[in-house]
XYZ file of C-alpha atoms in Angstrom:
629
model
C -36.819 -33.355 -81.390
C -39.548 -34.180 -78.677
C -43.167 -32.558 -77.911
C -42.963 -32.607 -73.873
C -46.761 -32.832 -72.823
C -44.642 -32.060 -68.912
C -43.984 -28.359 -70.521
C -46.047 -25.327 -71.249
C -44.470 -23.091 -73.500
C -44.406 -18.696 -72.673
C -43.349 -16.024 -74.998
C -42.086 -12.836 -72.992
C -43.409 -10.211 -74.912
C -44.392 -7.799 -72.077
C -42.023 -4.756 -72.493
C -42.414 -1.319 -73.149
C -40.056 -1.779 -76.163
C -38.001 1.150 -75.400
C -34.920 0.387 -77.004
C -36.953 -0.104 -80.340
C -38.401 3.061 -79.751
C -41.168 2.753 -78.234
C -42.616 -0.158 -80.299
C -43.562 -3.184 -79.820
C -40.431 -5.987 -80.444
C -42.297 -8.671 -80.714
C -44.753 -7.522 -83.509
C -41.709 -6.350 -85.829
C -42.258 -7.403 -88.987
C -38.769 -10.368 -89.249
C -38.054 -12.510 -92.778
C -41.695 -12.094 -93.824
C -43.507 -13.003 -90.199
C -43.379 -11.110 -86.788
C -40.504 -11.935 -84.105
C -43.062 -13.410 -82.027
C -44.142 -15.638 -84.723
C -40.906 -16.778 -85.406
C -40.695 -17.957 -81.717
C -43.351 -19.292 -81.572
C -42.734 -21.372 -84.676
C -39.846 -22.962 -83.238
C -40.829 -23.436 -79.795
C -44.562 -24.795 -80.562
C -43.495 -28.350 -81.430
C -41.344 -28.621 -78.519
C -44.075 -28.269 -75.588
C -47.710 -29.234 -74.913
C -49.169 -25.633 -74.973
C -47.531 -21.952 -75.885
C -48.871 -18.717 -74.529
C -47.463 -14.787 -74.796
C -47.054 -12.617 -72.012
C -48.105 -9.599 -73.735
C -49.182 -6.258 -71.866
C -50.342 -4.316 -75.214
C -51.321 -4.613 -78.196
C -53.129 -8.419 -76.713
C -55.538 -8.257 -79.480
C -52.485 -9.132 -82.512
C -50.593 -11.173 -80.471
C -54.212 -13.414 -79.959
C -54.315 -13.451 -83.605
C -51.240 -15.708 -83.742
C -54.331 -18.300 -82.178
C -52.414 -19.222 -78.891
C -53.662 -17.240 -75.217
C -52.534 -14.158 -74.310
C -51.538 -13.143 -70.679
C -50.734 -9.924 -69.356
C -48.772 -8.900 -66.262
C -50.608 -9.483 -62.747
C -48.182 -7.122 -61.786
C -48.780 -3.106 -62.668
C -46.236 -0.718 -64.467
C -44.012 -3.305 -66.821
C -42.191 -4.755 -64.031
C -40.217 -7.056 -66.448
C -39.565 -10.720 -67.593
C -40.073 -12.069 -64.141
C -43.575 -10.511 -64.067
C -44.305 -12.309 -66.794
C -42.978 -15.790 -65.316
C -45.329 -15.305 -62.620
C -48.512 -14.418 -64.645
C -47.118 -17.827 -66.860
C -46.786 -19.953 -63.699
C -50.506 -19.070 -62.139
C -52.129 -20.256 -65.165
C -49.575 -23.057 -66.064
C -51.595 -26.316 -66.607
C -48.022 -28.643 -66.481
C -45.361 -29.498 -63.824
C -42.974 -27.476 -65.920
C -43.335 -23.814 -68.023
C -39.754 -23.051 -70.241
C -39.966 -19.160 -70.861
C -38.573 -17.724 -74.004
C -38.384 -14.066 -74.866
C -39.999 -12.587 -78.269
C -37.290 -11.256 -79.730
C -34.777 -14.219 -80.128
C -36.375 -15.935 -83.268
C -33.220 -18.602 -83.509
C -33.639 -20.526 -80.417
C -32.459 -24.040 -80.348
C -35.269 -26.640 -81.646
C -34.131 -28.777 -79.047
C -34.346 -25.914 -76.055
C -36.866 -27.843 -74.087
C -35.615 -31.605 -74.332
C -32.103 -30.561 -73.229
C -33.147 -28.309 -70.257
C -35.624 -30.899 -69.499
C -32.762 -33.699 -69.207
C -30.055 -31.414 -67.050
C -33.336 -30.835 -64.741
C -34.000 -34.210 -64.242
C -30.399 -35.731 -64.085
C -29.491 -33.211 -61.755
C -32.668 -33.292 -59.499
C -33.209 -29.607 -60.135
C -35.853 -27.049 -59.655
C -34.759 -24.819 -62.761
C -32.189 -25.091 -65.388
C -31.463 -22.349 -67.862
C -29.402 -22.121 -71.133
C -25.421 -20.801 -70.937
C -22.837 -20.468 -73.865
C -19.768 -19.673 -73.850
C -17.483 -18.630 -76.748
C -13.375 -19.618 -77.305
C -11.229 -16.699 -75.266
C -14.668 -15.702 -73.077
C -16.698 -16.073 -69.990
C -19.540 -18.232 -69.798
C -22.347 -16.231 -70.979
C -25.569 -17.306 -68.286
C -29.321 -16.768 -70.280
C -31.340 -17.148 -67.477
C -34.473 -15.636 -69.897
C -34.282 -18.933 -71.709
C -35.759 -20.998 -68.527
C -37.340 -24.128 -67.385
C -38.988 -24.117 -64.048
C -41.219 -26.305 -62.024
C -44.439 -24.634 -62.006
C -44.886 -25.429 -57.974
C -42.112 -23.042 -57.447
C -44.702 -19.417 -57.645
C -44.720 -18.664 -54.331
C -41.332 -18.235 -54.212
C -40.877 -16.026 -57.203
C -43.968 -14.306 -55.899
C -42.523 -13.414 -52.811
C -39.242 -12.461 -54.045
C -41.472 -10.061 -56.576
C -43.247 -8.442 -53.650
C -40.201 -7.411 -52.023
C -39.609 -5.623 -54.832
C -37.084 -7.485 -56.982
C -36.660 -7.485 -60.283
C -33.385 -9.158 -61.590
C -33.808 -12.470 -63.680
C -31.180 -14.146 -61.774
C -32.141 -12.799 -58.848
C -34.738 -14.990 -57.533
C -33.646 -18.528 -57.861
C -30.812 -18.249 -55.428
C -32.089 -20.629 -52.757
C -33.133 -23.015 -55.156
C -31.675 -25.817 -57.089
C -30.209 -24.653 -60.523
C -28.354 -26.257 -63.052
C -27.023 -24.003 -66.211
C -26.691 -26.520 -69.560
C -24.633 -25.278 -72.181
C -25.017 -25.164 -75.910
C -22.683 -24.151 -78.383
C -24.531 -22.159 -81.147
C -24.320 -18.436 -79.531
C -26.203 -17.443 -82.536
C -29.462 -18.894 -81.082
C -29.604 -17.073 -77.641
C -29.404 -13.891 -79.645
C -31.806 -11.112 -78.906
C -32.284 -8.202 -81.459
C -32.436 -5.234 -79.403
C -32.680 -2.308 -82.238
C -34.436 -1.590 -85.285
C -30.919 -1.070 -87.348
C -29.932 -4.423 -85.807
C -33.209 -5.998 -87.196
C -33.128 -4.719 -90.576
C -29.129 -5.888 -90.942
C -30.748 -9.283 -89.938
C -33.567 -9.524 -91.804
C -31.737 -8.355 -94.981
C -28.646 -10.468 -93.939
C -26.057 -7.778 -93.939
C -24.967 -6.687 -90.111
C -24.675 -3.144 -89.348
C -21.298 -1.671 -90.632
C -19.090 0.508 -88.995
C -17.721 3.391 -89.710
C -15.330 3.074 -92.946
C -12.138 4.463 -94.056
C -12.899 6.638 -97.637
C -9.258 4.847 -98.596
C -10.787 1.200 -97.913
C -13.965 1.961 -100.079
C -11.557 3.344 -103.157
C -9.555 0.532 -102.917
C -12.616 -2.051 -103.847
C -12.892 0.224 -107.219
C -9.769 -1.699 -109.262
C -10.191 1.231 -111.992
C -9.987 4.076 -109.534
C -8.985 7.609 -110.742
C -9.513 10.648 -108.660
C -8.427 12.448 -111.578
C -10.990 10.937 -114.389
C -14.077 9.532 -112.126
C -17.293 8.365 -113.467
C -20.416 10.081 -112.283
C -21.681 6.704 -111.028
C -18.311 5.438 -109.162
C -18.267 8.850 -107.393
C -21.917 7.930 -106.297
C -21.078 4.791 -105.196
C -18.040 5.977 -102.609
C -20.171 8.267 -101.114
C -22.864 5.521 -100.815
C -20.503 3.354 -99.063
C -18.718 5.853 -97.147
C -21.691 7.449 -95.361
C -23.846 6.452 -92.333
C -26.902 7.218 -90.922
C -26.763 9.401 -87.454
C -28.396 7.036 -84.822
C -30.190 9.960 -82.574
C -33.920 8.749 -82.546
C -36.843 10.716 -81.099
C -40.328 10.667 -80.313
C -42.505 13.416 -81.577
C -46.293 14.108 -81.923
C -48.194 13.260 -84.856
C -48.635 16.796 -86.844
C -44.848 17.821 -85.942
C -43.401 14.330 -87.180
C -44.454 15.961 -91.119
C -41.142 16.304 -93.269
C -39.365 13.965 -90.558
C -37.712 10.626 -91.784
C -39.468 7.431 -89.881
C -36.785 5.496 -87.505
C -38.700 2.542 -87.084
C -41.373 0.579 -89.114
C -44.613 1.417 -88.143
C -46.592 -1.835 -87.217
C -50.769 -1.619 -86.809
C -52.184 -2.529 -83.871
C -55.373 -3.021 -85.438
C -56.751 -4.293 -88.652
C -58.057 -1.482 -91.099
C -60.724 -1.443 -91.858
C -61.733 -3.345 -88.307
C -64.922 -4.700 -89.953
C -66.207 -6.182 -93.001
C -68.015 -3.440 -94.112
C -69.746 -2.057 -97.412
C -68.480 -0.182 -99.890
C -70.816 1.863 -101.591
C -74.940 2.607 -100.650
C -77.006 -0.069 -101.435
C -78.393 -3.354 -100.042
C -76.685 -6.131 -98.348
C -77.431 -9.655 -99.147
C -76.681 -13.089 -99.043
C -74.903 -14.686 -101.521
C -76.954 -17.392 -101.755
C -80.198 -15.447 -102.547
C -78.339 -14.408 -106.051
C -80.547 -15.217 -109.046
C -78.849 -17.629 -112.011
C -82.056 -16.021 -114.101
C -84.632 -14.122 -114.367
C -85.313 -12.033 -111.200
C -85.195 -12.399 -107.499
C -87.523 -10.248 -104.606
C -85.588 -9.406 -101.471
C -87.509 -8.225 -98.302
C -86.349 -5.458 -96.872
C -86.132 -5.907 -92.991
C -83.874 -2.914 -92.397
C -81.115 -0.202 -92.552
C -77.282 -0.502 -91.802
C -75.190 3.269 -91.314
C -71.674 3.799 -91.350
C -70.496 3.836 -87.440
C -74.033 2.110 -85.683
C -73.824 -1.232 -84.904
C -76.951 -3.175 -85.924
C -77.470 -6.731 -84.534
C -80.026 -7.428 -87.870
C -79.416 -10.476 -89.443
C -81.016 -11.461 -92.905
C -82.625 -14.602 -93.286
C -83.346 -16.667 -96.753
C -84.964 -14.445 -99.576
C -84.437 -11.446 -97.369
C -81.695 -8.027 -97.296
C -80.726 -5.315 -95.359
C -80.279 -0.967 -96.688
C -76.712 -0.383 -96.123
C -74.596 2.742 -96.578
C -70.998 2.816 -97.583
C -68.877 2.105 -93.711
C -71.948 0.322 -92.701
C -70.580 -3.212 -91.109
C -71.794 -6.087 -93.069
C -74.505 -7.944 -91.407
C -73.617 -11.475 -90.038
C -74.130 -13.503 -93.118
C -73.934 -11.046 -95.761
C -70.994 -11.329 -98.373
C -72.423 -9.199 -101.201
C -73.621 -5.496 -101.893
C -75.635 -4.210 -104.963
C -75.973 -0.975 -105.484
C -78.989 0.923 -105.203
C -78.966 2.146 -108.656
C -78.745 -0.721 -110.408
C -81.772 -2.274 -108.595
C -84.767 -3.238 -111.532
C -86.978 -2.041 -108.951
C -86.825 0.004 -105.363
C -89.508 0.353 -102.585
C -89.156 0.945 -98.664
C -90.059 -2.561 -97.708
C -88.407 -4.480 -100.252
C -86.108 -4.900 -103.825
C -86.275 -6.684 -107.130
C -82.603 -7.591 -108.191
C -82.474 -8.835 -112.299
C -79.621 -12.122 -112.730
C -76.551 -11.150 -113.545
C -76.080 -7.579 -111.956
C -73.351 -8.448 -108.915
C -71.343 -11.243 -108.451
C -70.571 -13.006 -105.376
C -68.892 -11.046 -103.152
C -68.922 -7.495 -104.915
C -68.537 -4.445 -103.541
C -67.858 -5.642 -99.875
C -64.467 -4.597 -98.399
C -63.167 -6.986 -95.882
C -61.484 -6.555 -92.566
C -57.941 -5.469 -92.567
C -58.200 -5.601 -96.815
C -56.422 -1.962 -96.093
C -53.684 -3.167 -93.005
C -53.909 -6.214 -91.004
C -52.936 -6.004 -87.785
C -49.479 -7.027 -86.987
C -48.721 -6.050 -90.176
C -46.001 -2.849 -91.414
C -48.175 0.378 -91.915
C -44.788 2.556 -92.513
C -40.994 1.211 -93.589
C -38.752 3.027 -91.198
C -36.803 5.188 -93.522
C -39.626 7.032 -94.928
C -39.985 10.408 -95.529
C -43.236 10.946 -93.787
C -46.079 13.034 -96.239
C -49.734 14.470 -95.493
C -50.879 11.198 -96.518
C -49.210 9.092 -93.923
C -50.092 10.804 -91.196
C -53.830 10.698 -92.061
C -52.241 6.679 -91.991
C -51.202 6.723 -89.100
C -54.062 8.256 -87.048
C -56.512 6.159 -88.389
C -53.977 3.107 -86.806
C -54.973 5.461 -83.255
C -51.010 6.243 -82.910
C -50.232 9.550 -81.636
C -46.826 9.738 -81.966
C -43.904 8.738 -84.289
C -40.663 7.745 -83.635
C -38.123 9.789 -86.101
C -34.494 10.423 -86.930
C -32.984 13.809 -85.474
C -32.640 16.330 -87.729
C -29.665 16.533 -89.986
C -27.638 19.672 -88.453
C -25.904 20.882 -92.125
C -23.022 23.734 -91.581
C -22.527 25.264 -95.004
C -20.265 28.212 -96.377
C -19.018 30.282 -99.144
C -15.022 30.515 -99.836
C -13.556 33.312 -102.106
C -12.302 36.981 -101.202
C -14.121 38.022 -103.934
C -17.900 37.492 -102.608
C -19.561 39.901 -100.860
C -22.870 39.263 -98.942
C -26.405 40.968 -99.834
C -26.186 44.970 -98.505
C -22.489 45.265 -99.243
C -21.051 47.262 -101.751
C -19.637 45.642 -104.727
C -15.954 46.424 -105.598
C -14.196 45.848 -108.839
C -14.478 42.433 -109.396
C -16.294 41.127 -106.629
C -19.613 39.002 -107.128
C -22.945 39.086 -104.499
C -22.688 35.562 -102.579
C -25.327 33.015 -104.902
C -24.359 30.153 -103.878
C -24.979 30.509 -100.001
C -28.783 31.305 -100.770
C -29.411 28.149 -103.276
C -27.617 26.001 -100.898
C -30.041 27.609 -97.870
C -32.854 26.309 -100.158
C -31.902 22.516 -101.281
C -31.411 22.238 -97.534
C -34.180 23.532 -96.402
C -36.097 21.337 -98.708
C -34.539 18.356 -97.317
C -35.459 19.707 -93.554
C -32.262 20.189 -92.156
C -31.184 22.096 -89.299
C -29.204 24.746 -91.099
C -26.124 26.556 -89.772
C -25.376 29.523 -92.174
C -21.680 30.448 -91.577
C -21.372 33.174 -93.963
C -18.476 33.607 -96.374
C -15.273 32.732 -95.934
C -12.404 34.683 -96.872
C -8.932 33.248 -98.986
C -7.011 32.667 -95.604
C -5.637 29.391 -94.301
C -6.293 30.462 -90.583
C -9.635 31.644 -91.583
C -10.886 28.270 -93.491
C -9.170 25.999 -90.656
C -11.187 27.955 -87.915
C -14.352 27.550 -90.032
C -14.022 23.701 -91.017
C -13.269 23.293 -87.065
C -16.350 25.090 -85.907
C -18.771 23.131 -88.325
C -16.788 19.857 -87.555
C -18.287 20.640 -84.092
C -21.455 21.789 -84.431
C -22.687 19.902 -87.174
C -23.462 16.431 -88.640
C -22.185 17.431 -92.444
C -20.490 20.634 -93.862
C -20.987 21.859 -97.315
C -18.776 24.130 -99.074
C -18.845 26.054 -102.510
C -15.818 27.015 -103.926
C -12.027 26.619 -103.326
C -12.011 22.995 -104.608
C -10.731 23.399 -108.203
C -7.850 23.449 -110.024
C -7.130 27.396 -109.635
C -7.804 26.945 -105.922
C -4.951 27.665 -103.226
C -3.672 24.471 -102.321
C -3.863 25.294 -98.748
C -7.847 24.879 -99.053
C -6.920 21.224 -100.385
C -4.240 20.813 -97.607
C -6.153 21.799 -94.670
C -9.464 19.781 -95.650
C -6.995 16.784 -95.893
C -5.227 17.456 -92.875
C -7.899 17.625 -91.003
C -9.499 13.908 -92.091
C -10.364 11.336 -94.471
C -10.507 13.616 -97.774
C -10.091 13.311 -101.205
C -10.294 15.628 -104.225
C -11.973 14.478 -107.534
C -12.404 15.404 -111.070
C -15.066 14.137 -111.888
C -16.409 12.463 -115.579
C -19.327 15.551 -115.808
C -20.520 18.777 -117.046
C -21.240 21.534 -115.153
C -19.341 20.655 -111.966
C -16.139 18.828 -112.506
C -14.083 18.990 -109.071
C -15.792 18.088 -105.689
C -14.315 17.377 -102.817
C -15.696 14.682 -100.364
C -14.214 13.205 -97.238
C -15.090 13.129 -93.564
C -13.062 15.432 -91.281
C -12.200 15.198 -87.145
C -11.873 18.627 -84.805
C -11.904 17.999 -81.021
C -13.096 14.778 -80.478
C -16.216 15.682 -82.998
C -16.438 14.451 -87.140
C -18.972 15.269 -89.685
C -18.666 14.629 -93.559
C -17.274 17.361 -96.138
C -18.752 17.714 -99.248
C -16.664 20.684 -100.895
C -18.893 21.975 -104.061
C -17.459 23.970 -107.285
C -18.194 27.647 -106.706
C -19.989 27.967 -110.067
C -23.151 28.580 -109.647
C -25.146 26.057 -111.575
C -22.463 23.982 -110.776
C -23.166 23.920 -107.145
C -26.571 23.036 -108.240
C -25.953 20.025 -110.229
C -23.564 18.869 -107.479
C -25.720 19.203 -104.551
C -28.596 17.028 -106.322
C -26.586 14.333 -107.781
C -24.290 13.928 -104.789
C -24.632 15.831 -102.013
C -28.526 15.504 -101.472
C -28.740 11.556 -101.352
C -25.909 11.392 -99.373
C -27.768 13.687 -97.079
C -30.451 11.592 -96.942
C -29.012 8.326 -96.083
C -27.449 10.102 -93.272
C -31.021 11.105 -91.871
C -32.070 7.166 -92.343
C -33.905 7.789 -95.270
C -34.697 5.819 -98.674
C -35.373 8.363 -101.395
C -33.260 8.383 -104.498
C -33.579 10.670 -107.683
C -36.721 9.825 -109.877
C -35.624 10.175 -113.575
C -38.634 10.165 -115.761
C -38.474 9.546 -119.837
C -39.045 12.387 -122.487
C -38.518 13.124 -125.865
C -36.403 15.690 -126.429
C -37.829 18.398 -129.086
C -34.716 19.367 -131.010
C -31.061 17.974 -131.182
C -28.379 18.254 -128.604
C -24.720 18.580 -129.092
C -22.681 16.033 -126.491
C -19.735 13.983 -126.522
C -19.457 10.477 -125.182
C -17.002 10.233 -122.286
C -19.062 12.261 -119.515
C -22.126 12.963 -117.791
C -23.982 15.771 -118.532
C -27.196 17.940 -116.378
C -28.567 20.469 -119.116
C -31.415 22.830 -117.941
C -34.702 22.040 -119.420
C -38.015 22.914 -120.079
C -40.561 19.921 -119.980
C -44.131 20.083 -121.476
C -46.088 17.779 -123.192
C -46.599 17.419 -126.851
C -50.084 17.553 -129.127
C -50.085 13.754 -128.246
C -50.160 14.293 -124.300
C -46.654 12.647 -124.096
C -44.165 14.672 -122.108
C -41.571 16.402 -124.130
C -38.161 18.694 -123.164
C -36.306 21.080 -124.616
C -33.153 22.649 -123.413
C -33.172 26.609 -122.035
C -30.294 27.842 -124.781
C -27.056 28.729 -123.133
C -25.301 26.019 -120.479
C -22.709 27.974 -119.260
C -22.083 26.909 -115.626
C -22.080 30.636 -114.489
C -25.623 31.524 -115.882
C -27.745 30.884 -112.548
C -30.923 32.712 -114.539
C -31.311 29.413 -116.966
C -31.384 27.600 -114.137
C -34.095 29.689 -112.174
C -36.494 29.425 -115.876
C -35.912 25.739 -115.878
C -38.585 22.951 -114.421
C -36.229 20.517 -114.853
C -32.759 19.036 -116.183
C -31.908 16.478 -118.911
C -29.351 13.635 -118.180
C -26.904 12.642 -120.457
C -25.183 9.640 -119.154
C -21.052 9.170 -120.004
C -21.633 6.624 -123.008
C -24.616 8.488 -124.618
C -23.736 10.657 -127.639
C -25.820 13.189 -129.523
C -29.814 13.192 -129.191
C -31.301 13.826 -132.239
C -34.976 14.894 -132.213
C -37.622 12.600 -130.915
C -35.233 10.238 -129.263
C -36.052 9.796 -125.069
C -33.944 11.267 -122.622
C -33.594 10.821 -119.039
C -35.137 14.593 -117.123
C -35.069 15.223 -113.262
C -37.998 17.343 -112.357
C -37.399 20.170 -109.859
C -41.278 20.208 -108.737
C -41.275 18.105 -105.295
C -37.330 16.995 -105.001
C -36.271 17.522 -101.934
């Protein structure tokens, strides 16, 4: 590989970034660097010079020390735009143009484009691949050009045109191929990025039979808690719908793309408590030092005072550090205090202390937020302070959910001889509100094969997911098993666990439409224990997010009863003990039908399939209901 001193080098990173939502492609963060930086890595020692054609965020793209250009051109008038604004300030015969979001160029780009130039007396060459069974595939982004040739791309600019392989057609071209596709690649999408950058591509959409048959011990009939967990892992993906929403109303919403800081936070060096600012130097090995005084630093006002030898400068906690300060001591710990000047004993600071530097909180260029995250009070006071007034975020989940059984009746109705008020609908209603769903509440429907087809068809259209209680055991009509199946990619489980042994799960089709089924017990603690350990992270990973149960560790305060073999939720109460350590205990009674143990409970104790009896004192896994969404 060759350094051309003939070649300047230009990144194209002047986009709007709309197909990464609005954010800037080059500054996504890419195997521990930023796309740009990975371009410029590779293309660097190829040419004489690099620069970026950048029309934000110019500030962190200068911090990757090479110039920045933007646009001469208004209104992101694309990569030609910034081919011109490259060839008016080109200082060679030749600029090669690469764009910022193809960090696998070839190291030799520039010697090989250079040589097809020459040989074939050209005014441009560009890069072309072509793969077996294909077309050639022309990148006329990856470019070499004599730099004498502006006014022609200026011209063909001012007339409006746009196209990259648009302009060139009166000149002398020569397209060189290369064989590694790979390197001409541009990432165009965040989920496209993070496949990358993690080295897994994005899947599509599986069949549930090609997941089960990975699982060599597979049982529908006997499944562990964890293998069912894993299917549904596997089987589910994440709805693509992004959108862009203000600040206060992205709250509750899952992030679609990292967030990256345009600025460094804090921007300045600055201090971190009240006190006096001073220069390192001036620090006493013993005895005592006197500082002058020579004046007063507040958070927000710039001062342009700059301590000399011996002297030190009032500063309150924000204040910027004066230019040669590296140190803060606090007022109080002064041995003495006047308005013109301080006494400061050996040994009270160190070098350095209590000054916070620039970007110690975010660097610029660096990820704020991980796409994927649920976004709390806490991030957005995050994200304003980064000046961003909007936030790219998943749609929300549209959830269909019903009740099954001719023996429910709905809150206002009368109850006949054995029929039951509807539970399940209204703790469903709240584990999905809690999640922020869009919720479609389709009321209860009745023991009828017509009935439950017309229903599953109507969510499968309206919805994303459909959740179910009831009508998936044992005892239940088979034609509640037979239409769910007919109707897609379902399958029926009885699963290793107590409460809540059958669940259906599958992903059925109506009318050109799908969404997945997850068909809960009709129990109602049983729909409980289902939703949370299958049904909610499911959920989430459809809605792009990253937030899996939190199991803390207790002890439990008296003995429980429990067979190896199967998983079991019990209803606790947690506390803590005399010694401040937490501490559960069980709310009597587990019957899967006794919603009221549930309602007194704070949390539930998991007993995983190989654990036996807990005796008192020993830890336990608990769930805590406070916060899960």
């Amino acid at each position: 590989m060759n350094k051309h001193e003939s070649i300047s080098g230009l990144i194209l990173a002047g986009g709007r970034g709309t197909r990464m939502g609005q954010v800037d492609k080059g500054l996504q963060p890419f195997r521990g660097k930023t796309m740009a930086a990975h371009v410029l890595e590779r293309l660097a020692p190829q040419v004489a010079s690099v620069a970026i054609n950048a029309n934000q965020n110019l500030d962190v793209y200068a911090g990757l020390k090479v110039p920045v250009w933007p646009d001469d051109l208004p209104g992101f008038a694309g990569p030609l735009a910034g081919m011109e604004a490259g060839m008016r300030r080109c200082a060679t015969p030749y600029l090669l143009t690469a764009p910022c979001d193809s960090p696998f160029l070839p190291p030799d780009l520039a010697e090989r484009l250079l040589a097809a130039l020459e040989a074939a007396e050209a005014d441009l060459a560009f890069a072309m691949t072509q793969e077996p069974g294909q077309r050639p595939q022309p990148h006329p982004v990856f470019c070499l050009v004599k730099a004498n040739l502006l006014p022609v791309l200026s011209s063909y600019l001012a007339e409006g045109g746009r196209r990259m392989d648009g302009w060139y057609k009166d000149l002398k071209v020569v397209e060189v191929p290369f064989e590694d596709a790979d390197a001409f690649r541009n990432i165009n999408t965040l989920d496209e990025l993070r496949g990358l950058d993690t080295g897994h591509a994005v899947r599509p959409a599986a069949r549930l039979q090609d997941v089960t048959s990975c699982l060599s011990d597979y049982d529908p009939d006997a499944l562990p808690v964890k293998q069912a967990q894993h299917i549904i892992r596997e089987f589910v993906q994440p709805v693509g719908a992004v959108e862009q929403v203000a600040l206060r109303a992205a709250l509750g919403r899952v992030l679609a793309r990292d967030i990256v800081s345009p600025i460094n936070v804090p921007a300045h060096d600055n201090s971190a408590m009240d006190g006096y600012a001073l220069r390192g130097a001036d620090l006493p090995a013993e005895g005592q030092v006197q500082l002058k005084v020579i004046g007063t630093v507040y958070a927000g006002r710039p001062s342009d005072t700059v301590p000399g030898p011996g002297e030190c400068v009032r500063i309150m906690t924000g204040g910027v550090m004066p230019e040669g300060c590296d140190s803060v001591v606090p007022q109080e710990l002064l041995a003495e205090e006047s308005e013109h000047q301080v006494v400061l004993r050996a040994g009270t600071i160190q070098l350095g202390d209590n000054r916070r530097f620039a970007g110690e909180d975010l660097a610029a260029g660096s990820a704020a937020l991980r796409a994927g995250k649920i976004i709390r009070p806490a991030d957005l006071g995050l994200v304003a302070s980064l000046g961003i007034a909007e936030l790219p975020v998943r749609r929300r989940l549209r959830v269909a959910f019903f009740s099954t059984g001719d023996e429910l009746r709905s809150i206002g109705q009368p109850l006949d001889a054995g029929s039951v008020y509807d539970s399940n609908r209204y703790t469903i209603y709240g584990m999905l509100q809690r999640l922020g769903c869009d919720i479609i509440d389709m009321g209860i429907v009745r023991d009828d094969p017509a009935a439950l087809e017309e229903a599953l068809r109507s969510a499968c259209e309206n919805a994303d997911a459909i959740v179910t209680s009831g009508g998936v055991s044992v005892g239940a009509a088979d034609y509640t098993k037979q239409i769910m199946a007919r109707l897609g990619d379902v399958t029926f489980w009885k699963i290793g666990m107590r409460p809540g042994r059958p669940l259906a799960f599958g992903r059925i089709h109506s009318n050109g439409h799908d969404a997945f089924l997850f068909g809960l017990p009709g129990n109602p603690v049983a729909v409980m224990v289902s939703f949370y350990f299958f049904a909610r992270e499911a959920l989430l990973r459809m809605m792009g997010a990253d937030a899996p149960l939190s199991l803390l560790r207790a002890r439990s305060e008296a003995p429980i009863r429990k067979k190896p073999g199967r998983t079991e939720y019990q209803r606790g109460i947690l506390t803590h003990g005399a010694d401040g350590m937490p501490q559960v205990r069980i709310t009597g009674s587990q019957g899967s039908g006794i919603l009221r143990s549930m309602s007194e409970a704070n949390c539930m104790v998991v007993l995983h399939d190989g654990q036996g009896s807990v005796n008192a004192g020993d830890m336990v896994d608990v769930l805590m209901f406070e916060g899960l969404v």
